[in-house]
PDB file of C-alpha atoms in Angstrom:
ATOM      1  CA  MET A   1      22.969 -25.777   3.067  1.00 67.00           C
ATOM      2  CA  ASN A   2      21.631 -23.630   0.092  1.00 81.00           C
ATOM      3  CA  ASN A   3      21.836 -19.878  -0.328  1.00 86.00           C
ATOM      4  CA  ASP A   4      18.026 -19.315  -0.606  1.00 90.00           C
ATOM      5  CA  SER A   5      16.699 -16.077   1.174  1.00 92.00           C
ATOM      6  CA  PHE A   6      13.182 -15.867   2.652  1.00 93.00           C
ATOM      7  CA  LEU A   7      11.040 -13.653   4.749  1.00 94.00           C
ATOM      8  CA  GLU A   8       8.978 -15.216   7.604  1.00 94.00           C
ATOM      9  CA  LEU A   9       5.770 -13.338   8.238  1.00 94.00           C
ATOM     10  CA  GLU A  10       3.882 -13.213  11.524  1.00 95.00           C
ATOM     11  CA  ASP A  11       0.360 -12.138  12.153  1.00 94.00           C
ATOM     12  CA  LEU A  12       0.965  -9.602  14.900  1.00 92.00           C
ATOM     13  CA  LEU A  13      -2.768  -8.988  15.446  1.00 92.00           C
ATOM     14  CA  ALA A  14      -3.790 -12.659  15.997  1.00 93.00           C
ATOM     15  CA  LYS A  15      -4.148 -12.247  19.705  1.00 94.00           C
ATOM     16  CA  PHE A  16      -6.478  -9.225  19.336  1.00 95.00           C
ATOM     17  CA  GLU A  17     -10.252  -9.754  19.141  1.00 95.00           C
ATOM     18  CA  ASN A  18     -11.071  -6.455  17.257  1.00 94.00           C
ATOM     19  CA  PRO A  19      -7.884  -4.872  16.258  1.00 92.00           C
ATOM     20  CA  SER A  20      -7.899  -1.292  14.676  1.00 92.00           C
ATOM     21  CA  ILE A  21      -5.402  -0.834  11.961  1.00 91.00           C
ATOM     22  CA  MET A  22      -4.197   2.374  10.258  1.00 93.00           C
ATOM     23  CA  ASP A  23      -1.983   2.245   7.137  1.00 90.00           C
ATOM     24  CA  VAL A  24       0.306   5.272   7.270  1.00 89.00           C
ATOM     25  CA  LYS A  25       2.796   6.144   4.460  1.00 86.00           C
ATOM     26  CA  MET A  26       5.643   8.620   5.195  1.00 86.00           C
ATOM     27  CA  GLY A  27       8.259   9.857   2.885  1.00 84.00           C
ATOM     28  CA  VAL A  28       8.741  11.382  -0.419  1.00 80.00           C
ATOM     29  CA  ARG A  29       5.858  11.652  -2.928  1.00 76.00           C
ATOM     30  CA  THR A  30       6.307   9.423  -6.005  1.00 77.00           C
ATOM     31  CA  TYR A  31       4.213  11.551  -8.309  1.00 76.00           C
ATOM     32  CA  LEU A  32       4.154  15.076  -9.601  1.00 82.00           C
ATOM     33  CA  GLU A  33       1.481  17.659  -8.741  1.00 81.00           C
ATOM     34  CA  ASP A  34       0.761  17.860 -12.566  1.00 83.00           C
ATOM     35  CA  GLU A  35      -0.154  14.202 -12.599  1.00 81.00           C
ATOM     36  CA  LEU A  36      -2.453  14.515  -9.720  1.00 77.00           C
ATOM     37  CA  THR A  37      -4.294  17.385 -11.338  1.00 78.00           C
ATOM     38  CA  LYS A  38      -4.745  15.313 -14.591  1.00 76.00           C
ATOM     39  CA  ALA A  39      -5.949  12.395 -12.703  1.00 71.00           C
ATOM     40  CA  ARG A  40      -8.641  14.329 -11.077  1.00 71.00           C
ATOM     41  CA  VAL A  41      -9.855  15.900 -14.424  1.00 71.00           C
ATOM     42  CA  ARG A  42      -9.786  12.674 -16.404  1.00 65.00           C
ATOM     43  CA  PRO A  43     -10.662   9.705 -14.155  1.00 65.00           C
ATOM     44  CA  LYS A  44     -10.058   6.233 -15.682  1.00 67.00           C
ATOM     45  CA  LEU A  45     -13.519   4.571 -15.821  1.00 74.00           C
ATOM     46  CA  ARG A  46     -14.089   0.862 -16.418  1.00 76.00           C
ATOM     47  CA  LYS A  47     -15.543   0.106 -19.777  1.00 77.00           C
ATOM     48  CA  ASP A  48     -17.549  -2.991 -18.990  1.00 72.00           C
TER      49      ASP A  48
END
């Protein structure tokens, strides 16, 4: 027996015909308010 670790994923929505999904994030912000203001003023645009 080896010591490999793994995660087994399961599609919990497979039995539903038209599932509705909402991605909710809760917890502490990982950015500062100043960073958000700068991002709004100076958006990064693609150059192609």
